[in-house]
Amino acid sequence: MFSMSEEHRAHLSPLFDQSPQLLQDFCRLALDFLKKGPNLKLYGSAGQKLQLEVNVIQLTVEALVQLIIKCRRLNLSKSDFRDLVLTSGFNEEQEVILSEFYESNQEIVDSALSTLSPTLMHYQDLEWRFDIQVASRALLRQTVPVLTMKLTFQEKPCTGENSNRSSLLLQTDPNNLKHMIKKLDDALLEASSQHSRRLQRIFK
């Protein structure tokens, strides 16, 4: 059993007073999120129907997805899931709908978890050497800088006898290295975007 935060409960709260039919509609939106990601067009339609802002609908759907993801990750039993739902603010009729949703879509949730939470290699070490070729048989005078790097990764961030390790040998010139650094900076910037942070919060 996990302890639901007040923020998570607040994002779920628009569902507490909804009819069973509307809760089922939100379950379908959550299922669509797991399969395809967020759909702002559907959220807009739901917002007009409920007279709520699109942002509120999106946060509610994401909170419902987060609930299912966390419960599945902890492999909660049906009874534990029921207790969690009832103590979170849902009534018994809503609990039946959510429990059915939780039980019937476990394979889809597992697939989403395996896709969005893969086992990644972690950086461990870097060895590098900088060479400059100053002459060749064809050109007696030239300057060709070359950077050779050996990157070492392992499957787990902590060292250990059972962790898988691999090495990658790279050779590049300074211009390509600058391009690689820019691409990595762009990736880090994207990882800190609002959309990326939202997904990390749901699937962490």
PDB file of C-alpha atoms in Angstrom:
ATOM      1  CA  MET A   1       0.000   0.000   0.000  1.00  0.00           C
ATOM      2  CA  PHE A   2       1.340   3.446  -0.854  1.00  0.00           C
ATOM      3  CA  SER A   3       0.442   6.723   0.787  1.00  0.00           C
ATOM      4  CA  MET A   4      -1.360   9.004  -1.649  1.00  0.00           C
ATOM      5  CA  SER A   5      -0.138  12.588  -1.533  1.00  0.00           C
ATOM      6  CA  GLU A   6      -2.510  15.482  -0.984  1.00  0.00           C
ATOM      7  CA  GLU A   7      -1.674  16.796  -4.464  1.00  0.00           C
ATOM      8  CA  HIS A   8      -2.567  13.446  -6.040  1.00  0.00           C
ATOM      9  CA  ARG A   9      -5.842  13.304  -4.103  1.00  0.00           C
ATOM     10  CA  ALA A  10      -6.634  16.897  -5.109  1.00  0.00           C
ATOM     11  CA  HIS A  11      -6.199  16.051  -8.794  1.00  0.00           C
ATOM     12  CA  LEU A  12      -8.537  13.075  -8.373  1.00  0.00           C
ATOM     13  CA  SER A  13     -11.127  15.100  -6.457  1.00  0.00           C
ATOM     14  CA  PRO A  14     -13.145  16.218  -9.550  1.00  0.00           C
ATOM     15  CA  LEU A  15     -14.121  12.547  -9.925  1.00  0.00           C
ATOM     16  CA  PHE A  16     -15.481  12.121  -6.403  1.00  0.00           C
ATOM     17  CA  ASP A  17     -18.889  13.666  -7.171  1.00  0.00           C
ATOM     18  CA  GLN A  18     -19.280  12.328 -10.706  1.00  0.00           C
ATOM     19  CA  SER A  19     -21.806   9.750 -11.830  1.00  0.00           C
ATOM     20  CA  PRO A  20     -20.699   6.174 -12.613  1.00  0.00           C
ATOM     21  CA  GLN A  21     -21.103   6.876 -16.332  1.00  0.00           C
ATOM     22  CA  LEU A  22     -18.791   9.891 -16.219  1.00  0.00           C
ATOM     23  CA  LEU A  23     -16.251   7.946 -14.179  1.00  0.00           C
ATOM     24  CA  GLN A  24     -16.301   5.256 -16.868  1.00  0.00           C
ATOM     25  CA  ASP A  25     -15.656   7.995 -19.438  1.00  0.00           C
ATOM     26  CA  PHE A  26     -12.583   9.083 -17.470  1.00  0.00           C
ATOM     27  CA  CYS A  27     -11.428   5.477 -17.288  1.00  0.00           C
ATOM     28  CA  ARG A  28     -11.597   5.360 -21.084  1.00  0.00           C
ATOM     29  CA  LEU A  29      -9.570   8.585 -21.269  1.00  0.00           C
ATOM     30  CA  ALA A  30      -6.991   7.046 -18.930  1.00  0.00           C
ATOM     31  CA  LEU A  31      -6.849   3.923 -21.083  1.00  0.00           C
ATOM     32  CA  ASP A  32      -6.370   6.073 -24.181  1.00  0.00           C
ATOM     33  CA  PHE A  33      -3.536   7.881 -22.363  1.00  0.00           C
ATOM     34  CA  LEU A  34      -1.799   4.568 -21.642  1.00  0.00           C
ATOM     35  CA  LYS A  35      -2.072   3.509 -25.280  1.00  0.00           C
ATOM     36  CA  LYS A  36      -1.464   6.753 -27.156  1.00  0.00           C
ATOM     37  CA  GLY A  37      -0.543   9.516 -24.708  1.00  0.00           C
ATOM     38  CA  PRO A  38      -2.538  12.678 -23.855  1.00  0.00           C
ATOM     39  CA  ASN A  39      -5.345  13.757 -26.195  1.00  0.00           C
ATOM     40  CA  LEU A  40      -6.163  17.444 -25.703  1.00  0.00           C
ATOM     41  CA  LYS A  41      -9.066  17.286 -28.153  1.00  0.00           C
ATOM     42  CA  LEU A  42     -10.854  14.690 -26.027  1.00  0.00           C
ATOM     43  CA  TYR A  43     -10.010  16.657 -22.884  1.00  0.00           C
ATOM     44  CA  GLY A  44     -11.572  19.753 -24.452  1.00  0.00           C
ATOM     45  CA  SER A  45     -14.799  17.890 -25.175  1.00  0.00           C
ATOM     46  CA  ALA A  46     -14.908  16.519 -21.631  1.00  0.00           C
ATOM     47  CA  GLY A  47     -14.205  19.995 -20.229  1.00  0.00           C
ATOM     48  CA  GLN A  48     -17.147  21.500 -22.113  1.00  0.00           C
ATOM     49  CA  LYS A  49     -19.422  18.725 -20.878  1.00  0.00           C
ATOM     50  CA  LEU A  50     -18.375  19.159 -17.240  1.00  0.00           C
ATOM     51  CA  GLN A  51     -17.763  22.914 -17.442  1.00  0.00           C
ATOM     52  CA  LEU A  52     -14.155  22.469 -16.362  1.00  0.00           C
ATOM     53  CA  GLU A  53     -10.899  23.801 -17.769  1.00  0.00           C
ATOM     54  CA  VAL A  54      -8.971  21.529 -20.123  1.00  0.00           C
ATOM     55  CA  ASN A  55      -6.015  21.656 -17.744  1.00  0.00           C
ATOM     56  CA  VAL A  56      -8.197  20.312 -14.907  1.00  0.00           C
ATOM     57  CA  ILE A  57      -9.393  17.432 -17.091  1.00  0.00           C
ATOM     58  CA  GLN A  58      -5.827  16.601 -18.110  1.00  0.00           C
ATOM     59  CA  LEU A  59      -4.564  16.615 -14.521  1.00  0.00           C
ATOM     60  CA  THR A  60      -7.480  14.406 -13.449  1.00  0.00           C
ATOM     61  CA  VAL A  61      -6.802  11.877 -16.204  1.00  0.00           C
ATOM     62  CA  GLU A  62      -3.092  11.834 -15.355  1.00  0.00           C
ATOM     63  CA  ALA A  63      -3.898  11.371 -11.664  1.00  0.00           C
ATOM     64  CA  LEU A  64      -6.096   8.390 -12.519  1.00  0.00           C
ATOM     65  CA  VAL A  65      -3.321   6.916 -14.674  1.00  0.00           C
ATOM     66  CA  GLN A  66      -0.833   7.508 -11.853  1.00  0.00           C
ATOM     67  CA  LEU A  67      -3.137   5.687  -9.428  1.00  0.00           C
ATOM     68  CA  ILE A  68      -3.390   2.630 -11.679  1.00  0.00           C
ATOM     69  CA  ILE A  69       0.330   2.654 -12.509  1.00  0.00           C
ATOM     70  CA  LYS A  70       1.464   2.827  -8.888  1.00  0.00           C
ATOM     71  CA  CYS A  71      -0.967   0.151  -7.755  1.00  0.00           C
ATOM     72  CA  ARG A  72       0.109  -2.158 -10.555  1.00  0.00           C
ATOM     73  CA  ARG A  73       3.785  -1.511  -9.873  1.00  0.00           C
ATOM     74  CA  LEU A  74       3.191  -2.542  -6.251  1.00  0.00           C
ATOM     75  CA  ASN A  75       1.022  -5.442  -7.471  1.00  0.00           C
ATOM     76  CA  LEU A  76      -1.777  -4.522  -5.097  1.00  0.00           C
ATOM     77  CA  SER A  77      -4.422  -7.187  -4.564  1.00  0.00           C
ATOM     78  CA  LYS A  78      -8.043  -6.456  -5.382  1.00  0.00           C
ATOM     79  CA  SER A  79      -8.889  -5.973  -1.704  1.00  0.00           C
ATOM     80  CA  ASP A  80      -5.950  -3.607  -1.111  1.00  0.00           C
ATOM     81  CA  PHE A  81      -6.881  -1.605  -4.195  1.00  0.00           C
ATOM     82  CA  ARG A  82     -10.473  -1.416  -2.971  1.00  0.00           C
ATOM     83  CA  ASP A  83      -9.377  -0.111   0.428  1.00  0.00           C
ATOM     84  CA  LEU A  84      -7.131   2.496  -1.156  1.00  0.00           C
ATOM     85  CA  VAL A  85      -9.880   3.764  -3.469  1.00  0.00           C
ATOM     86  CA  LEU A  86     -12.459   3.994  -0.680  1.00  0.00           C
ATOM     87  CA  THR A  87     -10.103   5.846   1.677  1.00  0.00           C
ATOM     88  CA  SER A  88      -9.129   8.279  -1.094  1.00  0.00           C
ATOM     89  CA  GLY A  89     -12.616   9.773  -1.459  1.00  0.00           C
ATOM     90  CA  PHE A  90     -14.485   7.517  -3.902  1.00  0.00           C
ATOM     91  CA  ASN A  91     -17.805   5.926  -2.944  1.00  0.00           C
ATOM     92  CA  GLU A  92     -18.577   2.213  -3.149  1.00  0.00           C
ATOM     93  CA  GLU A  93     -20.254   2.420  -6.557  1.00  0.00           C
ATOM     94  CA  GLN A  94     -17.253   4.232  -7.989  1.00  0.00           C
ATOM     95  CA  GLU A  95     -14.922   1.726  -6.352  1.00  0.00           C
ATOM     96  CA  VAL A  96     -16.570  -1.119  -8.287  1.00  0.00           C
ATOM     97  CA  ILE A  97     -15.915   0.709 -11.576  1.00  0.00           C
ATOM     98  CA  LEU A  98     -12.296   1.507 -10.707  1.00  0.00           C
ATOM     99  CA  SER A  99     -11.602  -2.016  -9.468  1.00  0.00           C
ATOM    100  CA  GLU A 100     -12.947  -3.452 -12.715  1.00  0.00           C
ATOM    101  CA  PHE A 101     -10.794  -1.001 -14.661  1.00  0.00           C
ATOM    102  CA  TYR A 102      -7.730  -1.964 -12.597  1.00  0.00           C
ATOM    103  CA  GLU A 103      -8.291  -5.703 -12.984  1.00  0.00           C
ATOM    104  CA  SER A 104      -9.184  -5.752 -16.678  1.00  0.00           C
ATOM    105  CA  ASN A 105      -6.331  -3.565 -17.970  1.00  0.00           C
ATOM    106  CA  GLN A 106      -3.310  -4.959 -16.166  1.00  0.00           C
ATOM    107  CA  GLU A 107      -1.659  -6.186 -19.372  1.00  0.00           C
ATOM    108  CA  ILE A 108      -1.964  -2.724 -20.949  1.00  0.00           C
ATOM    109  CA  VAL A 109      -0.506  -1.112 -17.818  1.00  0.00           C
ATOM    110  CA  ASP A 110       2.371  -3.619 -17.783  1.00  0.00           C
ATOM    111  CA  SER A 111       3.071  -2.871 -21.442  1.00  0.00           C
ATOM    112  CA  ALA A 112       3.149   0.877 -20.749  1.00  0.00           C
ATOM    113  CA  LEU A 113       5.510   0.332 -17.821  1.00  0.00           C
ATOM    114  CA  SER A 114       7.891  -1.797 -19.861  1.00  0.00           C
ATOM    115  CA  THR A 115       7.900   0.765 -22.678  1.00  0.00           C
ATOM    116  CA  LEU A 116       8.341   3.883 -20.553  1.00  0.00           C
ATOM    117  CA  SER A 117      10.567   2.344 -17.874  1.00  0.00           C
ATOM    118  CA  PRO A 118      13.159   0.305 -19.768  1.00  0.00           C
ATOM    119  CA  THR A 119      16.373  -0.996 -18.215  1.00  0.00           C
ATOM    120  CA  LEU A 120      18.970   1.558 -19.277  1.00  0.00           C
ATOM    121  CA  MET A 121      22.735   1.508 -19.140  1.00  0.00           C
ATOM    122  CA  HIS A 122      24.287   4.114 -16.836  1.00  0.00           C
ATOM    123  CA  TYR A 123      27.461   6.079 -17.435  1.00  0.00           C
ATOM    124  CA  GLN A 124      30.390   4.902 -15.320  1.00  0.00           C
ATOM    125  CA  ASP A 125      33.699   6.096 -16.776  1.00  0.00           C
ATOM    126  CA  LEU A 126      35.327   8.007 -19.640  1.00  0.00           C
ATOM    127  CA  GLU A 127      38.842   7.654 -21.031  1.00  0.00           C
ATOM    128  CA  TRP A 128      39.979   9.988 -23.781  1.00  0.00           C
ATOM    129  CA  ARG A 129      42.978  10.854 -25.927  1.00  0.00           C
ATOM    130  CA  PHE A 130      43.566  13.872 -28.166  1.00  0.00           C
ATOM    131  CA  ASP A 131      45.754  13.322 -31.252  1.00  0.00           C
ATOM    132  CA  ILE A 132      46.856  15.688 -33.999  1.00  0.00           C
ATOM    133  CA  GLN A 133      48.071  14.410 -37.326  1.00  0.00           C
ATOM    134  CA  VAL A 134      50.592  16.931 -38.653  1.00  0.00           C
ATOM    135  CA  ALA A 135      51.773  15.206 -41.827  1.00  0.00           C
ATOM    136  CA  SER A 136      51.118  12.324 -44.201  1.00  0.00           C
ATOM    137  CA  ARG A 137      52.652  10.951 -47.374  1.00  0.00           C
ATOM    138  CA  ALA A 138      50.223  12.969 -49.478  1.00  0.00           C
ATOM    139  CA  LEU A 139      50.296  16.156 -47.389  1.00  0.00           C
ATOM    140  CA  LEU A 140      53.490  17.127 -45.662  1.00  0.00           C
ATOM    141  CA  ARG A 141      51.843  19.993 -43.819  1.00  0.00           C
ATOM    142  CA  GLN A 142      48.428  19.553 -42.265  1.00  0.00           C
ATOM    143  CA  THR A 143      46.623  19.726 -38.924  1.00  0.00           C
ATOM    144  CA  VAL A 144      44.007  17.069 -38.326  1.00  0.00           C
ATOM    145  CA  PRO A 145      42.795  16.936 -34.690  1.00  0.00           C
ATOM    146  CA  VAL A 146      41.133  13.696 -33.604  1.00  0.00           C
ATOM    147  CA  LEU A 147      39.546  12.920 -30.257  1.00  0.00           C
ATOM    148  CA  THR A 148      39.292   9.263 -29.222  1.00  0.00           C
ATOM    149  CA  MET A 149      36.955   8.384 -26.350  1.00  0.00           C
ATOM    150  CA  LYS A 150      36.162   5.167 -24.541  1.00  0.00           C
ATOM    151  CA  LEU A 151      32.841   5.282 -22.671  1.00  0.00           C
ATOM    152  CA  THR A 152      32.083   2.627 -20.065  1.00  0.00           C
ATOM    153  CA  PHE A 153      28.500   1.849 -19.011  1.00  0.00           C
ATOM    154  CA  GLN A 154      26.878  -0.575 -16.623  1.00  0.00           C
ATOM    155  CA  GLU A 155      23.292  -1.731 -16.178  1.00  0.00           C
ATOM    156  CA  LYS A 156      23.043  -0.514 -12.601  1.00  0.00           C
ATOM    157  CA  PRO A 157      24.275   2.790 -11.168  1.00  0.00           C
ATOM    158  CA  CYS A 158      26.067   0.948  -8.361  1.00  0.00           C
ATOM    159  CA  THR A 159      29.062  -1.274  -8.946  1.00  0.00           C
ATOM    160  CA  GLY A 160      28.737  -4.982  -8.317  1.00  0.00           C
ATOM    161  CA  GLU A 161      29.768  -8.351  -9.617  1.00  0.00           C
ATOM    162  CA  ASN A 162      26.361  -9.040 -11.144  1.00  0.00           C
ATOM    163  CA  SER A 163      26.027  -5.780 -13.064  1.00  0.00           C
ATOM    164  CA  ASN A 164      26.441  -5.925 -16.838  1.00  0.00           C
ATOM    165  CA  ARG A 165      29.106  -3.639 -18.261  1.00  0.00           C
ATOM    166  CA  SER A 166      29.849  -2.535 -21.797  1.00  0.00           C
ATOM    167  CA  SER A 167      32.216  -0.146 -23.520  1.00  0.00           C
ATOM    168  CA  LEU A 168      31.817   2.104 -26.530  1.00  0.00           C
ATOM    169  CA  LEU A 169      34.775   3.431 -28.546  1.00  0.00           C
ATOM    170  CA  LEU A 170      34.219   6.754 -30.342  1.00  0.00           C
ATOM    171  CA  GLN A 171      36.484   8.792 -32.575  1.00  0.00           C
ATOM    172  CA  THR A 172      35.547  12.256 -33.764  1.00  0.00           C
ATOM    173  CA  ASP A 173      36.844  15.681 -34.664  1.00  0.00           C
ATOM    174  CA  PRO A 174      36.186  18.858 -32.609  1.00  0.00           C
ATOM    175  CA  ASN A 175      33.348  20.089 -34.878  1.00  0.00           C
ATOM    176  CA  ASN A 176      31.406  16.836 -34.572  1.00  0.00           C
ATOM    177  CA  LEU A 177      32.060  16.841 -30.833  1.00  0.00           C
ATOM    178  CA  LYS A 178      30.510  20.314 -30.549  1.00  0.00           C
ATOM    179  CA  HIS A 179      27.497  19.051 -32.501  1.00  0.00           C
ATOM    180  CA  MET A 180      27.132  16.057 -30.167  1.00  0.00           C
ATOM    181  CA  ILE A 181      27.318  18.333 -27.119  1.00  0.00           C
ATOM    182  CA  LYS A 182      24.582  20.553 -28.566  1.00  0.00           C
ATOM    183  CA  LYS A 183      22.306  17.556 -29.169  1.00  0.00           C
ATOM    184  CA  LEU A 184      22.860  16.343 -25.604  1.00  0.00           C
ATOM    185  CA  ASP A 185      22.087  19.835 -24.271  1.00  0.00           C
ATOM    186  CA  ASP A 186      18.871  19.872 -26.339  1.00  0.00           C
ATOM    187  CA  ALA A 187      17.909  16.472 -24.916  1.00  0.00           C
ATOM    188  CA  LEU A 188      18.501  17.673 -21.344  1.00  0.00           C
ATOM    189  CA  LEU A 189      16.399  20.755 -22.044  1.00  0.00           C
ATOM    190  CA  GLU A 190      13.572  18.596 -23.399  1.00  0.00           C
ATOM    191  CA  ALA A 191      13.807  16.324 -20.344  1.00  0.00           C
ATOM    192  CA  SER A 192      13.165  19.347 -18.132  1.00  0.00           C
ATOM    193  CA  SER A 193      10.119  20.497 -20.138  1.00  0.00           C
ATOM    194  CA  GLN A 194       6.682  20.543 -18.561  1.00  0.00           C
ATOM    195  CA  HIS A 195       5.483  17.587 -20.648  1.00  0.00           C
ATOM    196  CA  SER A 196       8.511  15.449 -19.733  1.00  0.00           C
ATOM    197  CA  ARG A 197       8.210  16.303 -16.036  1.00  0.00           C
ATOM    198  CA  ARG A 198       4.536  15.356 -16.140  1.00  0.00           C
ATOM    199  CA  LEU A 199       5.310  11.930 -17.623  1.00  0.00           C
ATOM    200  CA  GLN A 200       8.157  11.386 -15.156  1.00  0.00           C
ATOM    201  CA  ARG A 201       5.804  12.184 -12.283  1.00  0.00           C
ATOM    202  CA  ILE A 202       3.216   9.672 -13.521  1.00  0.00           C
ATOM    203  CA  PHE A 203       5.592   6.800 -14.212  1.00  0.00           C
ATOM    204  CA  LYS A 204       8.198   7.309 -11.490  1.00  0.00           C
TER     205      LYS A 204
END
